[in-house]
Short mmCIF file of N, CA and C in Angstrom, two decimals:
data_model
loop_
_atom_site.label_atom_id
_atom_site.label_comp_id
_atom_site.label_asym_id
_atom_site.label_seq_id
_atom_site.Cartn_x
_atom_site.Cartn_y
_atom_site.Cartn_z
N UNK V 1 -14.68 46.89 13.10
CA UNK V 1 -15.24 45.58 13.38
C UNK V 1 -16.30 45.76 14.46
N UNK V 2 -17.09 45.35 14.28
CA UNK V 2 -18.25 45.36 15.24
C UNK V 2 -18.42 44.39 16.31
N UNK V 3 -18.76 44.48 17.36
CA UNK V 3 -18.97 43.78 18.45
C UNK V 3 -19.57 42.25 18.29
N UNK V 4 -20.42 42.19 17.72
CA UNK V 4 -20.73 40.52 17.02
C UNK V 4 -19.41 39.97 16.48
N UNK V 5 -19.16 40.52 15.39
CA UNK V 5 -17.85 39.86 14.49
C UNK V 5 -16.79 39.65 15.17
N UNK V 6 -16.48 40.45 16.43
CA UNK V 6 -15.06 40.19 17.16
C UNK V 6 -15.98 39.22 18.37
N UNK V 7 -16.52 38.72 18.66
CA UNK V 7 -17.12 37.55 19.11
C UNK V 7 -16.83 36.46 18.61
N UNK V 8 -17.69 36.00 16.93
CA UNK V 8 -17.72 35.52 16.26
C UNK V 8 -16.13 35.20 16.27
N UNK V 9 -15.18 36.11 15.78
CA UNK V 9 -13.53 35.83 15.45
C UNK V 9 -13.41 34.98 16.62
N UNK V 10 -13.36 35.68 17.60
CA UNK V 10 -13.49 34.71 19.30
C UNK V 10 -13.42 33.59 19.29
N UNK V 11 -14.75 32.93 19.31
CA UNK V 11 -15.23 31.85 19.43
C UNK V 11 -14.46 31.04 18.21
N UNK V 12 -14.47 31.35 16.99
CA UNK V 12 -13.84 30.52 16.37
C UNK V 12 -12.35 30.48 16.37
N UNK V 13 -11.59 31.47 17.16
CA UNK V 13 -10.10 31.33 17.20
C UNK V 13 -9.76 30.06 18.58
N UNK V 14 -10.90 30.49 19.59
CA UNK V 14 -10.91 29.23 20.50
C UNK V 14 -11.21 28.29 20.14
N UNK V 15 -11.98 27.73 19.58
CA UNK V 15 -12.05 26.49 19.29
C UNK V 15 -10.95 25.73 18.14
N UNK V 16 -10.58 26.52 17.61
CA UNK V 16 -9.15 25.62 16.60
C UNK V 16 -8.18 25.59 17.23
N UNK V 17 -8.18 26.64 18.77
CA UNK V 17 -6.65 26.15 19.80
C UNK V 17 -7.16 25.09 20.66
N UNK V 18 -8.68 24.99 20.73
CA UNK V 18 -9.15 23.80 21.88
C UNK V 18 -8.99 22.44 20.90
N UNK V 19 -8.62 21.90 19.87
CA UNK V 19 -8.54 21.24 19.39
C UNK V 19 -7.41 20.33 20.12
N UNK V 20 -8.04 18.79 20.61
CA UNK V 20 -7.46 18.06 21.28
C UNK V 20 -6.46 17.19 20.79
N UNK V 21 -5.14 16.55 21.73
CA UNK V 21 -4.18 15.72 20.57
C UNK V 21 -5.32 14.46 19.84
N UNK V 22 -6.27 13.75 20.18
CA UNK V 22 -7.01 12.39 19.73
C UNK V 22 -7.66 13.41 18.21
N UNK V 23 -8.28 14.42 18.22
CA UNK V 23 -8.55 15.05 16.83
C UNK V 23 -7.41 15.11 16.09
N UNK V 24 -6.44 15.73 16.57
CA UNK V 24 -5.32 15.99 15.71
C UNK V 24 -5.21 14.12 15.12
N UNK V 25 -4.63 13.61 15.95
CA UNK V 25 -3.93 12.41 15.59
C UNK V 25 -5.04 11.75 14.96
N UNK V 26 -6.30 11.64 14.78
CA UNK V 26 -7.38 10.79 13.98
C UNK V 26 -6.77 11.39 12.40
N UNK V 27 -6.68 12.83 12.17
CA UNK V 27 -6.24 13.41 10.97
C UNK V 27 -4.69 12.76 10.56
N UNK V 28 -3.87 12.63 11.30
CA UNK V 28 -2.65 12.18 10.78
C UNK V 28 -3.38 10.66 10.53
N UNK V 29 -4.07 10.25 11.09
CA UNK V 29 -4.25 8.77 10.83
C UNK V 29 -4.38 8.28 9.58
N UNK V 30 -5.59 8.84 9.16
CA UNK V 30 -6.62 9.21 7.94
C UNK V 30 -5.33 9.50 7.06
N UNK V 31 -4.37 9.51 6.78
CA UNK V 31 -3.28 9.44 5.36
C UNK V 31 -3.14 7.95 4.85
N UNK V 32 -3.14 7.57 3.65
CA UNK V 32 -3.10 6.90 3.30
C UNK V 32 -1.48 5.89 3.67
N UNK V 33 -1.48 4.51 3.80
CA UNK V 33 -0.67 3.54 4.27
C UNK V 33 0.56 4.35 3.21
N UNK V 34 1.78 3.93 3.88
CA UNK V 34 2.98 4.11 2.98
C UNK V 34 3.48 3.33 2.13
N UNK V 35 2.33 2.26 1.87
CA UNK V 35 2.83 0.62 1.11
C UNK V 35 1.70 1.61 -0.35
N UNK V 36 0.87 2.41 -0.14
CA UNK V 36 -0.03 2.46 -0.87
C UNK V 36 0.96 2.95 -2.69
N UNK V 37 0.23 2.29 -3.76
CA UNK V 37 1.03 2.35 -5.00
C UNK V 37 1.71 1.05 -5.61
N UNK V 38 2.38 1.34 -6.51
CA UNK V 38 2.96 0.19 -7.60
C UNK V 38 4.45 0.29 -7.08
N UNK V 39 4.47 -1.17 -7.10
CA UNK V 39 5.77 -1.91 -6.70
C UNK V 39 6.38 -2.65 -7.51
N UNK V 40 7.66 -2.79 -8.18
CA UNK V 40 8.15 -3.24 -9.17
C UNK V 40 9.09 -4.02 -8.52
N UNK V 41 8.95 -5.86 -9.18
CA UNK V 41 9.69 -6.61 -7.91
C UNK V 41 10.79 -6.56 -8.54
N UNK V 42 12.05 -6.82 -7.24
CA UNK V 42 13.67 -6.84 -7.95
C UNK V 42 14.10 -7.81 -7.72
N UNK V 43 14.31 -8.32 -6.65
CA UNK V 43 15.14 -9.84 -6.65
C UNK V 43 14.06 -10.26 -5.04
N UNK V 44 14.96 -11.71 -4.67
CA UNK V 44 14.63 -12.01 -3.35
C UNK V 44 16.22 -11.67 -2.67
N UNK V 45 16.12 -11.39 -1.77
CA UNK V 45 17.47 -10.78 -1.11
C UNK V 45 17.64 -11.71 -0.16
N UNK V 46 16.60 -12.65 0.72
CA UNK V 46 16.90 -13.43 1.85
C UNK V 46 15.72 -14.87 1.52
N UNK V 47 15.79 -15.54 2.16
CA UNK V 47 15.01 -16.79 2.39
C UNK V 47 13.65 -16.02 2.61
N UNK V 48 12.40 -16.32 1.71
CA UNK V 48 11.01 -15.93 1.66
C UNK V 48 10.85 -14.80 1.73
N UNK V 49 11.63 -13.77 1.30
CA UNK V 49 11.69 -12.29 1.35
C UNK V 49 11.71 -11.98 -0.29
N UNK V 50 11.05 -10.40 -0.86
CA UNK V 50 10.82 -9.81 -1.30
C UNK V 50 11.40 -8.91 -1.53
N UNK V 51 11.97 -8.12 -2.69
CA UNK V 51 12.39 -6.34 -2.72
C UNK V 51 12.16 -6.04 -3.65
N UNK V 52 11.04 -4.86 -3.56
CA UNK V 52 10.58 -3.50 -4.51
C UNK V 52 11.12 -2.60 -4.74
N UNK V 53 10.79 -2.10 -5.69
CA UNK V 53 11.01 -0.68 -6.09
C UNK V 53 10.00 -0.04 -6.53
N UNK V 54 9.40 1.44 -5.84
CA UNK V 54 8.55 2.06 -5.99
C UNK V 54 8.27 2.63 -7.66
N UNK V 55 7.36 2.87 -8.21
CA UNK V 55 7.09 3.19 -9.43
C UNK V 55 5.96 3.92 -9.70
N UNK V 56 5.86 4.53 -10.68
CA UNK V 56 5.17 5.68 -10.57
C UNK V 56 3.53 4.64 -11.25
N UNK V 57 3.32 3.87 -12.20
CA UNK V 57 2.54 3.20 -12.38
C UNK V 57 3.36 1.78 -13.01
N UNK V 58 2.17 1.35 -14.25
CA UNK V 58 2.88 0.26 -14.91
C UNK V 58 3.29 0.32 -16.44
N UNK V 59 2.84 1.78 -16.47
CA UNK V 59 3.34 1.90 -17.60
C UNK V 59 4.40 2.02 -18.57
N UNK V 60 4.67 1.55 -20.04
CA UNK V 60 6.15 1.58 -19.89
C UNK V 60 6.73 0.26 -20.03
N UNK V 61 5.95 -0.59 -19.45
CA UNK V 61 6.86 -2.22 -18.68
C UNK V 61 6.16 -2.84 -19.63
N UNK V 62 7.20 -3.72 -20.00
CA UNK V 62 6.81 -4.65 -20.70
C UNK V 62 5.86 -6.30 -20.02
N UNK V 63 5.60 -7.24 -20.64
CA UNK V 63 4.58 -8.32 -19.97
C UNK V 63 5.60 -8.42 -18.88
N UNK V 64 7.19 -9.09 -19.30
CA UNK V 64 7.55 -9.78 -18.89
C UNK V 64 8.21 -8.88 -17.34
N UNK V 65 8.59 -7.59 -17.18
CA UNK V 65 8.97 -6.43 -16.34
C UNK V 65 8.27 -6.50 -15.72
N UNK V 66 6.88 -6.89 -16.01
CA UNK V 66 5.57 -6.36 -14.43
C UNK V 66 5.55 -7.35 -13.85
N UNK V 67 6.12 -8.48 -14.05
CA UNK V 67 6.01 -10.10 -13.08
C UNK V 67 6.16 -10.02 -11.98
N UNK V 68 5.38 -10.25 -10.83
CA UNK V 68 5.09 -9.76 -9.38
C UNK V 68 4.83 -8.38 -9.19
N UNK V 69 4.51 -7.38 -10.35
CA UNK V 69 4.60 -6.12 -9.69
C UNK V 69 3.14 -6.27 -8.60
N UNK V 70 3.45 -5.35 -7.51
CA UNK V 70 1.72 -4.98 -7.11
C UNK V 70 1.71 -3.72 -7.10
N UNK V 71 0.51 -3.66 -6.54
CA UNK V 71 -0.07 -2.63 -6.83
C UNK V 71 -1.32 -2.17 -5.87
N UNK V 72 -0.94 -1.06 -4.69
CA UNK V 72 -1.89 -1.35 -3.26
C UNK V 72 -2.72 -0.21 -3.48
N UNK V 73 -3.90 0.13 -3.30
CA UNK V 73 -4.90 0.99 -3.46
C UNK V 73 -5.11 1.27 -1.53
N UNK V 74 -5.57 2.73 -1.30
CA UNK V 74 -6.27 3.04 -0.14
C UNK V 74 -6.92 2.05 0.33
N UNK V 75 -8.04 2.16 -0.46
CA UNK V 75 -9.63 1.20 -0.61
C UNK V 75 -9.04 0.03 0.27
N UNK V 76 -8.08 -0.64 0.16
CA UNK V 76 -8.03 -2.10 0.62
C UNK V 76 -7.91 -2.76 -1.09
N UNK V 77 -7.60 -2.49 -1.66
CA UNK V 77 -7.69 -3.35 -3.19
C UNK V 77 -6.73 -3.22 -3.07
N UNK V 78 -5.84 -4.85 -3.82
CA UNK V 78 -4.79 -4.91 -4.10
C UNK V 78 -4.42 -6.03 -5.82
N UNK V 79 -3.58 -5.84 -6.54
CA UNK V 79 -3.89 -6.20 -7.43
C UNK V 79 -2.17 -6.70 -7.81
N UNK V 80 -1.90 -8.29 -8.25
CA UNK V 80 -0.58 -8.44 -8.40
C UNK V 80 -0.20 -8.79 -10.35
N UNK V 81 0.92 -8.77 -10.21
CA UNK V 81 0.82 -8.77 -12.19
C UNK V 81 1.70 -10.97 -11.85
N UNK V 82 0.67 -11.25 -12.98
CA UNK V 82 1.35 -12.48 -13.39
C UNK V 82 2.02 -12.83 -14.94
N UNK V 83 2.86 -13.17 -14.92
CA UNK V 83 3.10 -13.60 -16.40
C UNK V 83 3.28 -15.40 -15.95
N UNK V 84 2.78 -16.00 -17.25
CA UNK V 84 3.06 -17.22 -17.17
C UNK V 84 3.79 -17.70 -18.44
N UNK V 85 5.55 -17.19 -18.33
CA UNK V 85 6.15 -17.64 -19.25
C UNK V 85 6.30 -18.80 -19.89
N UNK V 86 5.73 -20.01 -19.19
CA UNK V 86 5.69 -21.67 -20.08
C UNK V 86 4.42 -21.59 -20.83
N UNK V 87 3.46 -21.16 -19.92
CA UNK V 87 2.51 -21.54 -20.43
C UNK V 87 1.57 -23.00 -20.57
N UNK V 88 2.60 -23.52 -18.95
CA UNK V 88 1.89 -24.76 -19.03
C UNK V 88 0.78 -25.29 -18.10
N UNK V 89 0.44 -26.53 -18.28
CA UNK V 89 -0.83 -27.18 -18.03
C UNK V 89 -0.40 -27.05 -15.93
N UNK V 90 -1.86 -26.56 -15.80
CA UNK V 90 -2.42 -25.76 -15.77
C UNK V 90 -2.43 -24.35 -16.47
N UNK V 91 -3.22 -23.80 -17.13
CA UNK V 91 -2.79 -22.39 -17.71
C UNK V 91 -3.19 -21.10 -16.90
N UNK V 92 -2.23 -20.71 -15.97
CA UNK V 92 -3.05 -19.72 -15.82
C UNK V 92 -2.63 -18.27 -16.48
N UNK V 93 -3.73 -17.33 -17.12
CA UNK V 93 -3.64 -16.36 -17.90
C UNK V 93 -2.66 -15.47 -17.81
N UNK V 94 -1.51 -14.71 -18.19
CA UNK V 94 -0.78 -13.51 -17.69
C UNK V 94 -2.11 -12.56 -17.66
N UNK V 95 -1.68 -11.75 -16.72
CA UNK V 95 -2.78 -10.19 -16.73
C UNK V 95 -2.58 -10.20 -14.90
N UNK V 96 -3.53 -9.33 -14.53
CA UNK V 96 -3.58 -8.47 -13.34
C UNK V 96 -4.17 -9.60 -12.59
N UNK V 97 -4.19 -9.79 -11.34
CA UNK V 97 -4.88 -10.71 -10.53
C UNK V 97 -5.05 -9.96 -9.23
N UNK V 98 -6.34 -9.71 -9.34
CA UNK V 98 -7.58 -9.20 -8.43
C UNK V 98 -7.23 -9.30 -6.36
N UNK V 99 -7.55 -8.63 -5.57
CA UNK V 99 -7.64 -8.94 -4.26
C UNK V 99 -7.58 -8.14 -3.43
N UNK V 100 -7.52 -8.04 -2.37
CA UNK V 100 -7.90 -7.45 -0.84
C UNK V 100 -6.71 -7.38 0.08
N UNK V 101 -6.22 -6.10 0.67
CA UNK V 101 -5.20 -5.98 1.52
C UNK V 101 -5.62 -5.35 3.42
N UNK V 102 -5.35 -6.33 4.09
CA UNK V 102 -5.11 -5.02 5.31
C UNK V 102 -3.99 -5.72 6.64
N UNK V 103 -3.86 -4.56 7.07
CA UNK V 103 -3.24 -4.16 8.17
C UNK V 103 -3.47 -5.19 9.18
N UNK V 104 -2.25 -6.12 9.62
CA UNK V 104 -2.66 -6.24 11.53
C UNK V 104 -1.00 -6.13 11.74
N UNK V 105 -1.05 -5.59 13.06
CA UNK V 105 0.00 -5.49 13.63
C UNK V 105 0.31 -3.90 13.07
N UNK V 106 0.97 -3.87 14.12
CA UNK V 106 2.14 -2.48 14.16
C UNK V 106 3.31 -2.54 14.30
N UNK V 107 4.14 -3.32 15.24
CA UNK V 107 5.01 -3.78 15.21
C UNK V 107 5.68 -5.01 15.57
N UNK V 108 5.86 -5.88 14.62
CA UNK V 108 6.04 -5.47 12.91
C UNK V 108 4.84 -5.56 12.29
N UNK V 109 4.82 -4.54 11.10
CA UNK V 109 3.49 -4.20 10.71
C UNK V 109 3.50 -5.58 9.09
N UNK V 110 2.02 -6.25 9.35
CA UNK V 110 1.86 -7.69 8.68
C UNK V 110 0.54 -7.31 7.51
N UNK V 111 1.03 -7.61 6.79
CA UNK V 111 0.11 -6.84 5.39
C UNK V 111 -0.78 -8.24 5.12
N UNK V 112 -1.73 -8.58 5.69
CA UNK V 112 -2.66 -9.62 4.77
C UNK V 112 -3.22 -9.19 3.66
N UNK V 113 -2.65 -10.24 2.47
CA UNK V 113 -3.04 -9.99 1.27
C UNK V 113 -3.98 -11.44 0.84
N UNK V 114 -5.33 -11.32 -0.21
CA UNK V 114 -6.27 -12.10 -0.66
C UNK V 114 -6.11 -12.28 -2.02
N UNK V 115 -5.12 -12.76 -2.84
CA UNK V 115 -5.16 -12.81 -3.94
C UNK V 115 -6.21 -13.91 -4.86
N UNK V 116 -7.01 -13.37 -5.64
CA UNK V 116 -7.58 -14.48 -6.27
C UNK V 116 -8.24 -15.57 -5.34
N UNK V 117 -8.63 -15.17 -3.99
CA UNK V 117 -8.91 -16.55 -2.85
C UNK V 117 -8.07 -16.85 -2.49
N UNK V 118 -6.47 -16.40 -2.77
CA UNK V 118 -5.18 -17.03 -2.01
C UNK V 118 -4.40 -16.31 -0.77
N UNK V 119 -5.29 -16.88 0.08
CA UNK V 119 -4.08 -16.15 1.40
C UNK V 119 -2.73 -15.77 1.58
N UNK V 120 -2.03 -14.47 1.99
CA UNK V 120 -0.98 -14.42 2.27
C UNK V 120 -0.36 -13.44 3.06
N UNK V 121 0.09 -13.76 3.66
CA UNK V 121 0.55 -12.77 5.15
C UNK V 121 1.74 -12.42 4.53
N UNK V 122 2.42 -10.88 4.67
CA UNK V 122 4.19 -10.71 4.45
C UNK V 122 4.20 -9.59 5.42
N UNK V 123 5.18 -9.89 6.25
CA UNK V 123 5.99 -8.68 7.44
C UNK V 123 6.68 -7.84 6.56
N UNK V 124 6.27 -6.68 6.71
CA UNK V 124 7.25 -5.52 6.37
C UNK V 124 9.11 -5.57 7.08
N UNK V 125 9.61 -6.04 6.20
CA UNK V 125 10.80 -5.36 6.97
C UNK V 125 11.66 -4.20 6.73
N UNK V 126 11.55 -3.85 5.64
CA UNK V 126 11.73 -2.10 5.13
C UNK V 126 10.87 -2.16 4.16
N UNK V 127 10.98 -0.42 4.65
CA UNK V 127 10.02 0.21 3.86
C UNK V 127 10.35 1.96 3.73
N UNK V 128 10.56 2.74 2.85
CA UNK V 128 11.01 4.05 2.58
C UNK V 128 10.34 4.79 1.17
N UNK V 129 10.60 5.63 1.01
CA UNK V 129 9.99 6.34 -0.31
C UNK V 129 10.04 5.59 -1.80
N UNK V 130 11.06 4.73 -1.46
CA UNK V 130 11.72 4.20 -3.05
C UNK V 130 11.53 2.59 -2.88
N UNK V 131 11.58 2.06 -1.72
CA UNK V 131 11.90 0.38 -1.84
C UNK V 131 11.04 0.23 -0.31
N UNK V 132 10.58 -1.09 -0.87
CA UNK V 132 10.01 -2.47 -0.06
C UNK V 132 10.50 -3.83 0.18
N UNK V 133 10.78 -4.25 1.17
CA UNK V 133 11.30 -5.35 1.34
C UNK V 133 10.33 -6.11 2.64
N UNK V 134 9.88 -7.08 2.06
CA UNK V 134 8.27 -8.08 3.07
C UNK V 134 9.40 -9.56 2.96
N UNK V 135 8.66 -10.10 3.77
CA UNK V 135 9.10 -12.01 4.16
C UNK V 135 7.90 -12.80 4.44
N UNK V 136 7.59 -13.41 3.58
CA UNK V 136 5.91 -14.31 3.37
C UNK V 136 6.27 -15.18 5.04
N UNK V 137 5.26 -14.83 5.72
CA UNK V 137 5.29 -15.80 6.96
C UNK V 137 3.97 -16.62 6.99
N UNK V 138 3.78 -16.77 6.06
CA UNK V 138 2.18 -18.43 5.78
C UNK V 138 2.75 -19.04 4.63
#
């Protein structure tokens, strides 16, 4: 090895140990939310509360199976499934319904969701690899 190259090694072995905790932690940041993916709704378990089950997409499910599923993208897109089993007046269409998700709070962490122009705030109250459970507080 020549005198340049063991420099070169040098300088670049120092600088990946000078790497500060605010670099490190911007990189853990930068992972995508743990809400991110398709949610398959199961029951309500409490007064204005919610419970999911994680899913790999929507495929598979029938109209009537995807009713409330969502579905959270990185991006901030969020997208919920409707079925409208009567079918009455007003009609609105079964299919995917369009919108916008983000973050306030940390603890407890409050997911504003924009469905279709429709506001809606839900507190996380669990959340793990397999299941979601939120409580609409608007």
């Amino acid at each position: 090895m020549t005198r340049f190259n063991a420099i070169i090694l040098t300088v670049f072995t120092l600088l990946a140990w000078s790497c500060n905790d605010s670099q490190q932690q911007e990189v853990e940041l930068s992972a995508p939310a743990p809400w991110v993916g398709y949610w398959d709704f199961q029951n309500y378990p409490g007064p204005n509360e919610r419970a999911y089950l994680r899913v790999p997409d929507d495929s598979g499910f029938e109209v009537t199976e995807k009713n409330q599923m969502l579905e959270f993208r990185e991006d901030g897109f969020v997208r919920e499934f409707f079925w409208n089993r009567c079918a009455t007046e007003p009609v609105i269409p079964t299919g995917w319904k369009d919108g916008t998700w983000t973050q306030s709070g940390s603890d407890p962490v409050v997911l504003q969701l924009t469905i279709e122009g429709q506001p809606r705030a839900y507190e996380i109250l669990a959340l793990d690899d397999t299941s979601l459970v939120v409580r609409s507080i608007q």
